[in-house]
Short mmCIF file of C-alpha atoms in Angstrom, two decimals:
data_model
loop_
_atom_site.label_atom_id
_atom_site.label_comp_id
_atom_site.label_asym_id
_atom_site.label_seq_id
_atom_site.Cartn_x
_atom_site.Cartn_y
_atom_site.Cartn_z
CA MET A 1332 -0.01 0.00 -0.05
CA GLY A 1333 1.30 3.55 -0.81
CA SER A 1334 1.42 6.47 1.55
CA PRO A 1335 -1.76 7.91 2.89
CA GLN A 1336 -1.43 10.91 0.56
CA ASP A 1337 -1.10 8.58 -2.46
CA VAL A 1338 -4.13 6.63 -1.40
CA LEU A 1339 -6.03 9.90 -0.81
CA SER A 1340 -5.01 11.15 -4.24
CA ASP A 1341 -6.28 7.99 -5.96
CA THR A 1342 -9.40 7.94 -3.91
CA THR A 1343 -10.41 11.56 -4.61
CA LYS A 1344 -9.75 10.87 -8.28
CA LEU A 1345 -12.07 7.86 -8.06
CA ALA A 1346 -14.77 9.93 -6.25
CA SER A 1347 -14.56 12.86 -8.79
CA SER A 1348 -14.79 10.49 -11.78
CA THR A 1349 -17.64 8.58 -10.21
CA MET A 1350 -19.47 11.87 -9.51
CA LEU A 1351 -19.18 12.82 -13.15
CA LEU A 1352 -20.39 9.33 -14.07
CA GLN A 1353 -23.42 9.66 -11.73
CA VAL A 1354 -24.19 13.02 -13.25
CA LEU A 1355 -24.39 11.39 -16.67
CA PHE A 1356 -26.57 8.54 -15.25
CA ARG A 1357 -28.92 10.82 -13.49
CA LEU A 1358 -29.27 13.28 -16.48
CA LEU A 1359 -29.99 10.30 -18.81
CA THR A 1360 -32.52 8.73 -16.53
CA PHE A 1361 -33.89 12.09 -15.69
CA GLY A 1362 -34.62 12.75 -19.36
CA LEU A 1363 -35.77 9.18 -19.87
CA ASN A 1364 -38.39 9.44 -17.09
CA ALA A 1365 -39.66 12.76 -18.40
CA PHE A 1366 -39.90 11.22 -21.94
CA THR A 1367 -41.56 8.01 -20.86
CA LEU A 1368 -44.09 9.88 -18.75
CA ARG A 1369 -45.65 11.04 -22.01
CA TYR A 1370 -45.76 7.54 -23.57
CA VAL A 1371 -46.09 5.01 -20.76
CA SER A 1372 -48.68 4.84 -18.05
CA LYS A 1373 -47.76 5.82 -14.49
CA GLU A 1374 -48.88 2.29 -13.43
CA THR A 1375 -46.23 0.75 -15.69
CA ILE A 1376 -43.65 3.15 -14.25
CA GLY A 1377 -44.74 2.11 -10.78
CA ILE A 1378 -44.28 -1.60 -11.57
CA VAL A 1379 -40.90 -1.16 -13.16
CA ASN A 1380 -39.33 1.46 -10.90
CA VAL A 1381 -40.71 0.07 -7.63
CA ARG A 1382 -41.73 -3.53 -7.89
CA LEU A 1383 -39.29 -4.95 -10.42
CA THR A 1384 -36.32 -2.68 -9.58
CA LEU A 1385 -36.76 -3.64 -5.96
CA LEU A 1386 -36.40 -7.34 -6.93
CA TYR A 1387 -33.15 -6.56 -8.74
CA THR A 1388 -31.59 -4.39 -6.13
CA THR A 1389 -32.54 -6.85 -3.26
CA VAL A 1390 -30.89 -9.77 -5.09
CA VAL A 1391 -27.75 -7.84 -6.00
CA PHE A 1392 -27.43 -6.16 -2.53
CA LEU A 1393 -27.96 -9.27 -0.42
CA ALA A 1394 -25.58 -11.37 -2.68
CA ARG A 1395 -22.60 -9.07 -2.91
CA GLU A 1396 -22.64 -6.18 -0.32
CA ALA A 1397 -21.09 -8.21 2.48
CA PHE A 1398 -18.38 -9.69 0.25
CA ARG A 1399 -17.51 -6.29 -1.09
CA ARG A 1400 -17.06 -4.77 2.40
CA ALA A 1401 -15.05 -7.73 3.64
CA CYS A 1402 -12.86 -7.88 0.53
CA LEU A 1403 -12.08 -4.27 0.43
CA SER A 1404 -11.10 -4.09 4.06
CA HIS A 1405 -7.35 -3.47 4.44
CA SER A 1406 -5.18 -6.30 5.75
CA ALA A 1407 -1.52 -6.78 5.41
CA GLN A 1408 -2.09 -10.58 5.17
CA GLN A 1409 -4.79 -10.34 2.43
CA SER A 1410 -4.61 -13.13 -0.11
CA TRP A 1411 -6.04 -12.23 -3.51
CA ARG A 1412 -6.64 -15.87 -4.36
CA HIS A 1413 -8.89 -16.14 -1.27
CA THR A 1414 -10.50 -12.88 -2.03
CA ILE A 1415 -11.44 -13.97 -5.48
CA HIS A 1416 -12.88 -17.22 -4.22
CA LEU A 1417 -15.05 -15.24 -1.74
CA THR A 1418 -16.34 -12.91 -4.45
CA TRP A 1419 -17.46 -15.87 -6.63
CA LEU A 1420 -19.65 -17.06 -3.83
CA ALA A 1421 -21.90 -14.10 -4.68
CA VAL A 1422 -23.09 -15.78 -7.89
CA PRO A 1423 -24.66 -18.98 -6.34
CA LEU A 1424 -25.94 -16.83 -3.46
CA GLY A 1425 -27.54 -14.52 -6.15
CA ILE A 1426 -29.11 -17.45 -7.91
CA GLY A 1427 -30.58 -18.65 -4.67
CA TRP A 1428 -32.00 -15.19 -3.74
CA ALA A 1429 -33.34 -14.66 -7.31
CA GLY A 1430 -35.24 -17.97 -7.16
CA ILE A 1431 -36.74 -17.29 -3.71
CA LEU A 1432 -37.63 -13.72 -4.29
CA GLY A 1433 -38.83 -14.40 -7.78
CA TRP A 1434 -41.34 -16.93 -6.41
CA ILE A 1435 -42.48 -14.44 -3.84
CA TRP A 1436 -42.92 -11.70 -6.42
CA LEU A 1437 -45.00 -14.10 -8.61
CA ARG A 1438 -46.94 -16.08 -6.09
CA VAL A 1439 -47.22 -14.11 -2.87
CA LEU A 1440 -47.49 -10.48 -3.90
CA GLU A 1441 -50.36 -8.78 -5.54
CA VAL A 1442 -50.13 -9.35 -9.31
CA PRO A 1443 -51.10 -6.42 -11.56
CA ASP A 1444 -54.14 -6.88 -13.88
CA ARG A 1445 -52.92 -8.71 -17.02
CA GLU A 1446 -55.18 -6.62 -19.26
CA GLU A 1447 -53.85 -3.29 -17.93
CA ILE A 1448 -50.14 -4.39 -17.45
CA PRO A 1449 -49.26 -7.58 -19.36
CA HIS A 1450 -46.01 -9.62 -19.27
CA TYR A 1451 -45.45 -9.14 -15.52
CA GLY A 1452 -44.02 -12.73 -15.15
CA THR A 1453 -41.52 -12.02 -17.98
CA GLY A 1454 -40.48 -8.87 -16.13
CA VAL A 1455 -39.77 -10.79 -12.90
CA LEU A 1456 -37.68 -13.36 -14.76
CA ALA A 1457 -35.69 -10.72 -16.67
CA PHE A 1458 -34.90 -8.63 -13.69
CA GLY A 1459 -33.81 -11.72 -11.69
CA VAL A 1460 -31.63 -12.90 -14.52
CA SER A 1461 -30.09 -9.44 -14.89
CA ALA A 1462 -29.10 -9.50 -11.19
CA VAL A 1463 -27.28 -12.81 -11.59
CA LEU A 1464 -25.55 -11.45 -14.71
CA GLU A 1465 -24.20 -8.47 -12.83
CA LEU A 1466 -22.96 -10.65 -10.02
CA MET A 1467 -20.73 -12.57 -12.42
CA ALA A 1468 -18.68 -9.34 -12.80
CA GLU A 1469 -18.02 -9.23 -9.06
CA PRO A 1470 -14.42 -10.58 -8.91
CA PHE A 1471 -13.47 -8.14 -11.58
CA TRP A 1472 -15.25 -5.22 -9.86
CA VAL A 1473 -13.54 -5.96 -6.51
CA LEU A 1474 -10.02 -6.11 -8.04
CA ALA A 1475 -10.73 -2.94 -9.99
CA GLN A 1476 -12.01 -1.05 -6.97
CA ALA A 1477 -9.24 -2.25 -4.70
CA HIS A 1478 -6.60 -1.05 -7.22
CA LEU A 1479 -8.55 2.14 -7.93
CA PHE A 1480 -9.07 1.54 -11.72
CA VAL A 1481 -11.04 4.73 -12.30
CA ARG A 1482 -11.20 4.55 -16.07
CA LEU A 1483 -12.68 1.05 -16.12
CA LYS A 1484 -15.62 1.87 -13.82
CA VAL A 1485 -16.42 5.08 -15.75
CA ILE A 1486 -16.27 3.53 -19.24
CA ALA A 1487 -18.16 0.35 -18.42
CA GLU A 1488 -21.06 1.95 -16.59
CA SER A 1489 -21.31 4.86 -19.06
CA LEU A 1490 -21.55 2.55 -22.02
CA ALA A 1491 -24.12 0.35 -20.31
CA VAL A 1492 -26.30 3.21 -19.24
CA ILE A 1493 -26.12 5.07 -22.51
CA LEU A 1494 -27.11 1.86 -24.43
CA ARG A 1495 -29.99 1.11 -22.09
CA CYS A 1496 -31.37 4.64 -22.34
CA SER A 1497 -31.02 4.80 -26.07
CA VAL A 1498 -32.66 1.39 -26.70
CA THR A 1499 -35.44 2.25 -24.24
CA VAL A 1500 -36.28 5.54 -25.95
CA LEU A 1501 -36.24 3.85 -29.39
CA LEU A 1502 -38.56 1.03 -28.33
CA VAL A 1503 -40.94 3.25 -26.48
CA LEU A 1504 -41.29 5.37 -29.57
CA VAL A 1505 -41.75 2.49 -32.03
CA TRP A 1506 -43.60 -0.07 -29.86
CA PRO A 1507 -44.99 1.67 -26.66
CA HIS A 1508 -47.62 -1.12 -26.38
CA TRP A 1509 -44.90 -3.62 -25.41
CA GLY A 1510 -44.77 -2.06 -21.94
CA LEU A 1511 -42.88 -4.17 -19.50
CA LEU A 1512 -41.09 -6.14 -22.25
CA ILE A 1513 -39.20 -3.00 -23.20
CA PHE A 1514 -37.88 -2.43 -19.73
CA SER A 1515 -37.17 -6.13 -19.23
CA PHE A 1516 -35.11 -6.41 -22.36
CA THR A 1517 -33.11 -3.21 -21.72
CA GLN A 1518 -32.41 -4.30 -18.11
CA VAL A 1519 -30.85 -7.54 -19.26
CA LEU A 1520 -28.98 -5.66 -21.95
CA TYR A 1521 -27.60 -3.20 -19.40
CA THR A 1522 -26.17 -5.88 -17.06
CA SER A 1523 -24.80 -8.08 -19.88
CA LEU A 1524 -22.84 -5.09 -21.38
CA LEU A 1525 -21.63 -4.02 -17.95
CA THR A 1526 -20.26 -7.51 -17.14
CA LEU A 1527 -18.81 -7.83 -20.67
CA CYS A 1528 -16.92 -4.55 -20.35
CA TYR A 1529 -15.13 -5.73 -17.15
CA VAL A 1530 -14.22 -9.09 -18.67
CA LEU A 1531 -12.84 -7.58 -21.88
CA TYR A 1532 -10.89 -4.90 -20.00
CA PHE A 1533 -9.03 -7.40 -17.86
CA ALA A 1534 -8.48 -9.68 -20.87
CA GLN A 1535 -6.60 -6.88 -22.45
CA PHE A 1536 -4.94 -5.55 -19.28
CA LEU A 1537 -3.50 -8.78 -17.79
CA GLY A 1538 -0.01 -9.45 -19.12
CA SER A 1539 0.47 -5.92 -20.38
CA THR A 1540 3.27 -3.57 -19.49
CA GLU A 1541 0.87 -1.47 -17.41
CA ALA A 1542 -0.04 -4.44 -15.29
CA GLU A 1543 3.61 -5.31 -14.60
CA LYS A 1544 4.28 -1.63 -13.77
CA LYS A 1545 1.44 -1.66 -11.29
CA SER A 1546 2.55 -5.05 -9.84
CA PHE A 1547 -0.94 -6.41 -10.46
CA PRO A 1548 -1.37 -9.69 -8.40
CA LEU A 1549 -2.97 -11.67 -11.29
CA ARG A 1550 -1.27 -12.82 -14.45
CA SER A 1551 -4.00 -14.28 -16.69
CA MET A 1552 -7.77 -14.60 -16.93
CA LYS A 1553 -7.56 -18.14 -15.46
CA ASP A 1554 -6.53 -16.49 -12.18
CA PHE A 1555 -10.03 -14.95 -11.93
CA LEU A 1556 -11.57 -18.51 -11.79
CA PRO A 1557 -11.79 -20.59 -8.60
CA GLN A 1558 -8.85 -22.88 -8.08
CA TYR A 1559 -9.03 -25.75 -5.59
CA SER A 1560 -5.96 -26.73 -3.71
CA ALA A 1561 -5.47 -29.45 -1.10
CA SER A 1562 -2.65 -27.50 0.55
CA GLN A 1563 -4.72 -24.51 1.57
CA ASP A 1564 -8.35 -23.55 2.47
CA PHE A 1565 -10.60 -22.42 -0.30
CA VAL A 1566 -11.30 -19.13 1.49
CA ASP A 1567 -9.68 -17.11 4.26
CA TRP A 1568 -11.94 -17.98 7.13
CA LYS A 1569 -11.24 -14.76 9.01
CA GLN A 1570 -12.33 -12.82 5.90
CA ALA A 1571 -15.31 -15.13 5.49
CA TRP A 1572 -16.53 -14.53 9.01
CA LEU A 1573 -16.15 -10.80 8.53
CA ALA A 1574 -18.24 -11.16 5.43
CA TRP A 1575 -20.88 -13.05 7.38
CA SER A 1576 -21.03 -10.26 9.98
CA PHE A 1577 -21.55 -7.78 7.13
CA PHE A 1578 -24.13 -10.08 5.53
CA LYS A 1579 -26.26 -9.93 8.67
CA GLN A 1580 -25.83 -6.20 8.62
CA SER A 1581 -26.53 -5.81 4.94
CA PHE A 1582 -29.88 -7.56 5.30
CA LEU A 1583 -30.97 -4.99 7.77
CA LYS A 1584 -29.37 -2.08 5.89
CA GLN A 1585 -31.27 -3.07 2.78
CA ILE A 1586 -34.49 -2.78 4.65
CA LEU A 1587 -33.59 0.67 5.84
CA THR A 1588 -32.34 1.72 2.34
CA GLU A 1589 -35.35 0.50 0.41
CA GLY A 1590 -37.84 0.38 3.21
CA GLU A 1591 -40.50 2.46 1.56
CA ARG A 1592 -40.48 0.23 -1.47
CA TYR A 1593 -40.83 -2.89 0.73
CA VAL A 1594 -43.81 -1.28 2.49
CA MET A 1595 -45.37 -0.28 -0.83
CA THR A 1596 -44.71 -3.72 -2.32
CA PHE A 1597 -45.69 -6.00 0.58
CA LEU A 1598 -48.42 -3.96 2.32
CA SER A 1599 -49.99 -2.31 -0.68
CA VAL A 1600 -50.51 1.07 1.07
CA LEU A 1601 -50.34 2.88 -2.32
CA SER A 1602 -51.83 2.00 -5.77
CA PHE A 1603 -49.39 1.21 -8.63
CA GLY A 1604 -50.08 4.64 -10.10
CA ASP A 1605 -49.34 6.43 -6.78
CA GLN A 1606 -46.14 4.40 -6.47
CA GLY A 1607 -45.14 5.62 -9.95
CA VAL A 1608 -45.64 9.21 -8.97
CA TYR A 1609 -43.84 8.74 -5.66
CA ASP A 1610 -40.91 7.11 -7.40
CA ILE A 1611 -40.65 9.94 -9.91
CA VAL A 1612 -40.54 12.53 -7.14
CA ASN A 1613 -38.16 10.35 -5.17
CA ASN A 1614 -35.75 10.11 -8.15
CA LEU A 1615 -35.88 13.81 -8.71
CA GLY A 1616 -35.17 14.54 -5.03
CA SER A 1617 -32.29 12.05 -4.88
CA LEU A 1618 -30.39 13.42 -7.85
CA VAL A 1619 -27.70 15.08 -5.70
CA ALA A 1620 -27.60 12.23 -3.21
CA ARG A 1621 -26.94 9.76 -6.00
CA PHE A 1622 -24.40 11.61 -8.12
CA ILE A 1623 -22.38 13.32 -5.32
CA PHE A 1624 -22.95 11.75 -1.96
CA LEU A 1625 -23.00 8.07 -3.00
CA PRO A 1626 -19.72 8.26 -4.95
CA ILE A 1627 -18.04 9.98 -2.01
CA GLU A 1628 -19.30 7.28 0.38
CA GLU A 1629 -18.18 4.39 -1.85
CA SER A 1630 -14.82 5.85 -2.72
CA PHE A 1631 -13.81 7.10 0.76
CA TYR A 1632 -14.86 3.83 2.39
CA VAL A 1633 -12.05 2.35 0.22
CA TYR A 1634 -9.74 5.16 1.47
CA PHE A 1635 -10.49 4.67 5.19
CA SER A 1636 -10.29 0.95 4.79
CA LYS A 1637 -6.80 1.18 3.29
CA VAL A 1638 -5.44 3.87 5.68
CA LEU A 1639 -6.85 2.51 9.00
CA GLU A 1640 -6.23 -0.88 10.60
CA ARG A 1641 -9.67 -2.31 11.39
CA GLY A 1642 -10.44 -2.74 15.06
CA LYS A 1643 -7.36 -0.80 16.36
CA THR A 1644 -7.66 2.30 18.57
CA VAL A 1645 -6.39 5.72 17.67
CA ARG A 1646 -3.22 5.11 19.80
CA ASN A 1647 -2.38 1.94 17.92
CA GLN A 1648 -2.70 3.43 14.38
CA ARG A 1649 0.22 5.04 12.69
CA LYS A 1650 0.35 8.78 13.41
CA GLU A 1651 0.61 9.87 9.81
CA GLU A 1652 -2.33 7.75 8.74
CA ILE A 1653 -4.67 8.68 11.60
CA SER A 1654 -3.86 12.33 11.20
CA SER A 1655 -4.65 12.14 7.46
CA ALA A 1656 -7.85 10.23 8.10
CA SER A 1657 -9.00 12.80 10.60
CA GLU A 1658 -8.38 15.69 8.30
CA VAL A 1659 -10.19 13.98 5.46
CA LEU A 1660 -13.19 13.09 7.67
CA GLU A 1661 -13.43 16.65 8.89
CA SER A 1662 -13.35 18.06 5.37
CA LEU A 1663 -15.80 15.52 4.07
CA LEU A 1664 -18.30 16.27 6.75
CA LYS A 1665 -17.98 20.00 6.05
CA LEU A 1666 -18.43 19.42 2.31
CA VAL A 1667 -21.46 17.19 2.34
CA SER A 1668 -23.21 19.18 5.21
CA LEU A 1669 -22.78 22.45 3.31
CA ILE A 1670 -24.21 20.94 0.15
CA GLY A 1671 -27.12 19.51 2.12
CA LEU A 1672 -27.82 22.82 3.82
CA ILE A 1673 -27.85 24.60 0.46
CA ILE A 1674 -30.36 22.13 -0.85
CA VAL A 1675 -32.63 22.58 2.15
CA ALA A 1676 -32.40 26.40 1.91
CA PHE A 1677 -33.36 26.56 -1.77
CA GLY A 1678 -35.42 23.44 -2.04
CA TYR A 1679 -38.44 24.96 -0.33
CA ALA A 1680 -38.95 27.67 -2.89
CA TYR A 1681 -38.15 25.73 -6.02
CA SER A 1682 -39.80 22.29 -5.44
CA GLN A 1683 -43.05 23.14 -7.11
CA LEU A 1684 -41.44 24.76 -10.09
CA ALA A 1685 -39.08 21.87 -10.59
CA LEU A 1686 -41.96 19.39 -10.60
CA ASP A 1687 -44.04 21.51 -12.92
CA VAL A 1688 -41.19 21.74 -15.51
CA TYR A 1689 -40.39 18.06 -15.22
CA GLY A 1690 -43.78 16.33 -15.24
CA GLY A 1691 -46.38 18.97 -15.60
CA GLU A 1692 -49.52 19.37 -13.41
CA MET A 1693 -49.64 15.62 -12.66
CA LEU A 1694 -46.58 16.09 -10.37
CA SER A 1695 -46.75 19.81 -9.36
CA SER A 1696 -50.27 19.54 -8.03
CA GLY A 1697 -51.35 17.66 -4.91
CA SER A 1698 -48.74 16.35 -2.52
CA GLY A 1699 -45.79 16.46 -4.99
CA PRO A 1700 -44.23 19.85 -3.80
CA VAL A 1701 -44.62 18.85 -0.10
CA LEU A 1702 -43.08 15.51 -0.79
CA LEU A 1703 -40.02 17.10 -2.52
CA ARG A 1704 -39.57 19.74 0.21
CA CYS A 1705 -39.45 17.04 2.82
CA TYR A 1706 -37.02 15.20 0.65
CA CYS A 1707 -34.65 18.09 0.73
CA VAL A 1708 -34.27 17.63 4.53
CA TYR A 1709 -33.76 13.91 3.98
CA VAL A 1710 -31.03 14.64 1.49
CA LEU A 1711 -29.15 16.57 4.21
CA LEU A 1712 -29.42 13.63 6.54
CA LEU A 1713 -28.31 11.23 3.79
CA ALA A 1714 -25.22 13.33 3.17
CA VAL A 1715 -24.05 13.28 6.79
CA ASN A 1716 -24.95 9.66 7.34
CA GLY A 1717 -23.03 8.51 4.20
CA VAL A 1718 -19.77 10.00 5.40
CA THR A 1719 -20.10 9.05 9.02
CA GLU A 1720 -21.09 5.48 8.28
CA CYS A 1721 -18.34 4.90 5.71
CA PHE A 1722 -15.74 5.89 8.36
CA THR A 1723 -17.53 3.88 11.06
CA PHE A 1724 -17.76 0.69 9.02
CA ALA A 1725 -14.14 0.98 7.81
CA SER A 1726 -12.77 1.22 11.27
CA MET A 1727 -15.06 -0.97 13.30
CA SER A 1728 -13.75 -4.32 14.58
CA LYS A 1729 -15.66 -7.51 13.73
CA GLU A 1730 -17.11 -7.51 17.25
CA ASP A 1731 -18.29 -4.01 16.77
CA VAL A 1732 -19.89 -4.91 13.44
CA ASP A 1733 -21.77 -7.79 15.18
CA ARG A 1734 -22.99 -5.48 17.97
CA TYR A 1735 -24.19 -2.99 15.42
CA ASN A 1736 -26.35 -5.58 13.76
CA TYR A 1737 -28.61 -5.44 16.76
CA VAL A 1738 -28.85 -1.70 16.41
CA MET A 1739 -29.74 -2.10 12.79
CA LEU A 1740 -32.43 -4.69 13.74
CA GLY A 1741 -34.08 -2.17 16.08
CA LEU A 1742 -33.89 0.53 13.44
CA SER A 1743 -35.31 -1.71 10.77
CA LEU A 1744 -38.31 -2.67 12.88
CA THR A 1745 -38.91 0.91 13.90
CA PHE A 1746 -38.66 2.17 10.34
CA LEU A 1747 -41.15 -0.41 9.02
CA CYS A 1748 -43.69 0.43 11.67
CA LEU A 1749 -43.24 4.08 11.22
CA SER A 1750 -43.49 3.84 7.43
CA TYR A 1751 -46.73 1.84 7.59
CA TYR A 1752 -48.60 3.99 10.05
CA MET A 1753 -47.28 7.33 8.87
CA THR A 1754 -48.22 6.43 5.27
CA LEU A 1755 -51.74 5.55 6.39
CA TRP A 1756 -51.88 8.93 8.15
CA LEU A 1757 -49.99 11.29 5.82
CA GLY A 1758 -49.81 9.40 2.48
CA SER A 1759 -46.54 9.21 0.62
CA VAL A 1760 -45.03 12.04 2.70
CA GLY A 1761 -45.04 9.61 5.60
CA PHE A 1762 -42.37 7.64 3.91
CA ILE A 1763 -40.00 10.61 3.83
CA LEU A 1764 -40.66 11.53 7.44
CA ALA A 1765 -40.03 7.99 8.59
CA ASN A 1766 -36.79 7.98 6.62
CA CYS A 1767 -35.69 11.13 8.24
CA PHE A 1768 -36.36 9.87 11.75
CA ASN A 1769 -34.39 6.68 11.19
CA MET A 1770 -31.56 8.42 9.38
CA GLY A 1771 -31.26 10.77 12.36
CA LEU A 1772 -30.92 7.71 14.62
CA ARG A 1773 -28.19 6.14 12.44
CA ILE A 1774 -26.31 9.47 12.33
CA GLY A 1775 -26.54 9.70 16.15
CA HIS A 1776 -25.03 6.22 16.51
CA SER A 1777 -22.17 6.95 14.13
CA LEU A 1778 -21.34 10.28 15.77
CA LEU A 1779 -21.26 8.63 19.13
CA TYR A 1780 -18.88 6.00 17.76
CA ILE A 1781 -16.58 8.57 16.15
CA SER A 1782 -16.53 10.70 19.28
CA ARG A 1783 -15.49 7.69 21.33
CA TYR A 1784 -12.94 6.65 18.71
CA TYR A 1785 -11.05 9.91 18.83
CA ARG A 1786 -11.53 10.43 22.60
CA GLY A 1787 -8.17 11.16 24.24
CA SER A 1788 -6.57 12.30 20.96
CA PRO A 1789 -5.97 15.81 19.67
CA TYR A 1790 -8.17 15.20 16.64
CA ARG A 1791 -11.73 16.62 16.42
CA PRO A 1792 -13.10 15.70 12.94
CA LEU A 1793 -16.75 16.21 14.03
CA THR A 1794 -16.15 19.99 14.01
CA GLY A 1795 -16.63 19.72 10.16
CA LEU A 1796 -20.38 19.59 10.91
CA LEU A 1797 -20.38 23.22 12.00
CA PRO A 1798 -20.60 25.78 9.12
CA SER A 1799 -19.14 29.22 9.61
CA PRO A 1800 -21.49 31.96 10.89
CA ALA A 1801 -21.19 33.83 7.57
CA VAL A 1802 -22.47 30.78 5.61
CA ILE A 1803 -25.28 30.11 8.03
CA GLY A 1804 -26.37 33.75 7.77
CA ALA A 1805 -26.27 33.66 3.95
CA LEU A 1806 -28.37 30.48 3.95
CA CYS A 1807 -31.01 31.96 6.22
CA VAL A 1808 -31.35 35.14 4.17
CA SER A 1809 -31.43 33.16 0.90
CA ALA A 1810 -34.22 30.86 2.20
CA ALA A 1811 -36.27 33.85 3.28
CA VAL A 1812 -35.87 35.77 0.07
CA THR A 1813 -36.58 32.87 -2.25
CA ALA A 1814 -39.66 31.81 -0.22
CA TYR A 1815 -40.94 35.47 -0.59
CA SER A 1816 -40.10 35.32 -4.31
CA GLU A 1817 -42.02 32.11 -4.85
CA LYS A 1818 -45.09 33.58 -3.19
CA PHE A 1819 -45.27 36.52 -5.61
CA LEU A 1820 -43.61 35.15 -8.78
CA CYS A 1821 -44.37 31.43 -9.01
CA CYS A 1822 -45.95 29.18 -10.05
CA ASP A 1823 -49.38 30.23 -11.31
CA SER A 1824 -48.00 33.27 -13.18
CA GLY A 1825 -46.53 33.32 -16.70
CA TRP A 1826 -43.02 32.14 -17.67
CA SER A 1827 -41.60 35.66 -17.34
CA TYR A 1828 -42.41 35.58 -13.62
CA ARG A 1829 -40.98 32.07 -13.31
CA LEU A 1830 -37.73 33.20 -14.91
CA ALA A 1831 -37.57 36.10 -12.54
CA HIS A 1832 -37.99 33.71 -9.61
CA VAL A 1833 -35.13 31.58 -10.99
CA LEU A 1834 -32.95 34.76 -11.31
CA VAL A 1835 -33.63 35.60 -7.69
CA GLY A 1836 -32.46 32.10 -6.72
CA PHE A 1837 -29.26 32.45 -8.82
CA VAL A 1838 -28.37 35.70 -7.12
CA CYS A 1839 -28.96 34.20 -3.65
CA LEU A 1840 -26.93 31.12 -4.48
CA ALA A 1841 -24.01 33.32 -5.76
CA VAL A 1842 -24.03 35.26 -2.48
CA THR A 1843 -24.11 32.04 -0.49
CA LEU A 1844 -21.21 30.62 -2.40
CA ALA A 1845 -19.17 33.80 -1.99
CA ALA A 1846 -19.72 33.62 1.75
CA LEU A 1847 -18.59 29.99 1.65
CA VAL A 1848 -15.39 30.65 -0.37
CA LEU A 1849 -14.45 33.57 1.85
CA SER A 1850 -15.09 31.87 5.21
CA GLU A 1851 -14.24 28.12 4.62
CA ASN A 1852 -10.61 28.37 3.68
CA LYS A 1853 -9.74 24.80 4.82
CA LEU A 1854 -12.52 23.22 2.86
CA ILE A 1855 -11.64 25.24 -0.34
CA HIS A 1856 -8.08 24.01 -0.04
CA PHE A 1857 -9.18 20.40 0.34
CA ILE A 1858 -11.40 20.65 -2.79
CA ARG A 1859 -8.64 22.39 -4.75
CA SER A 1860 -6.03 19.85 -3.68
CA HIS A 1861 -7.87 16.63 -4.18
CA PHE A 1862 -10.98 17.04 -6.37
CA LEU A 1863 -9.94 19.45 -9.10
CA PRO A 1864 -7.80 18.21 -12.07
CA LYS A 1865 -4.11 19.16 -11.81
CA SER A 1866 -4.48 21.70 -14.64
CA LEU A 1867 -7.21 23.50 -12.69
CA GLN A 1868 -5.34 23.29 -9.44
CA LYS A 1869 -2.49 25.32 -10.94
CA LYS A 1870 -4.89 27.96 -12.12
CA ALA A 1871 -6.74 28.07 -8.73
#
């Protein structure tokens, strides 16, 4: 492993590239949803984006999440042969989950009317198969992520998403009556191309001069296949038990992550049409969370895992590494909390306008704007939770992970109960409020862990959660001015008034960003040093 600064440089490069990738993903799906809203019924969108996508994400998450976390944890004695064996276990596990959950989706859950939404069974089969196809790329993904192959992830996922979106638009235009068949075909196409890209990349990379220069541990494609040996165990049992701990945790985390979809799917608290509208608003509200916060969480989990020795206290870590980790954690908390606060401050005044532009009156009337405003608060909590949990999970010992499983169990049960009753009471807004409550509890647990972890040391990374007074003042003024602007300029007036409302928002945002640049010097230096390309760093 290189020095902490080398790892940090590679990690921030990975995070920056992944953010750009997620921007592309979200813009494409953003446009795709806006397009399909005009050609496909909201019931079909509800089935695809809630019911079938939940099947796919559940199979993939339960089959691979635990192995990913265990295999990416830093260990001086890590054997890549054992790691590859462990990652291949995700495939049979995925086949098992796909079979069990596919049967539940077909035989236990409410099946949509065949006349209104045909080919539901084909959709379940296709989304289950696509999950297994993606799991076959897992050994390649883990090796690529561990060695910070930025270009591979960007190219593979970009090509797969662009192809899926292009084919979907084409089929919806030509054969819109195919309905679920279109989305089933493009889902299988997406995961097939994604897996193929990883396989072809490593087929070209292994044995090359670049591989030798990087001292890559594998020499040929055969090394990616399981190899039995009588002289050693098939897997590293310490790593396997860590994966088992993460598996128990991942099952609970999946309930927390996709809880509202499980409630909608299993308890039928919303119709398929209402599920479609909720999912569209949810996707719109989660744009920033997906293309900024998620890449930061995934990339810096790798960073903290490489820099910190799992289970060791601050005193037992190397001074250079713990100092670097503390500075990075503080800067990340400052970065994501400021982005989240900006979203909260401006989200209130621009939610209705955003929904009206995106989906018309179907989204901007009724509970849509209230739902999006509540989601802005949830985005702030998502931002803080992502960073605090990626540090927590990277530094926890196996025993700590096991204990946290009980916490997750309590949170999962609480969330499911809250989601059900609050949805009956408040409709789809209840989902967001239940999410906010549980996310707040998760943040509280992580903050308590981090505080105890750094107790007795000179490091105080949690101060990153406190913005400067100048930024807080600018945010408060901006929220008040834009709310006043919305009342008089938007959204029942003409487009000239709406543009004036947008202009007011731009001015307020510029003032807020100016206050941020002038008062948050440490954060600006962190962004310039690690997130900007070198050519821009020199100019800055």
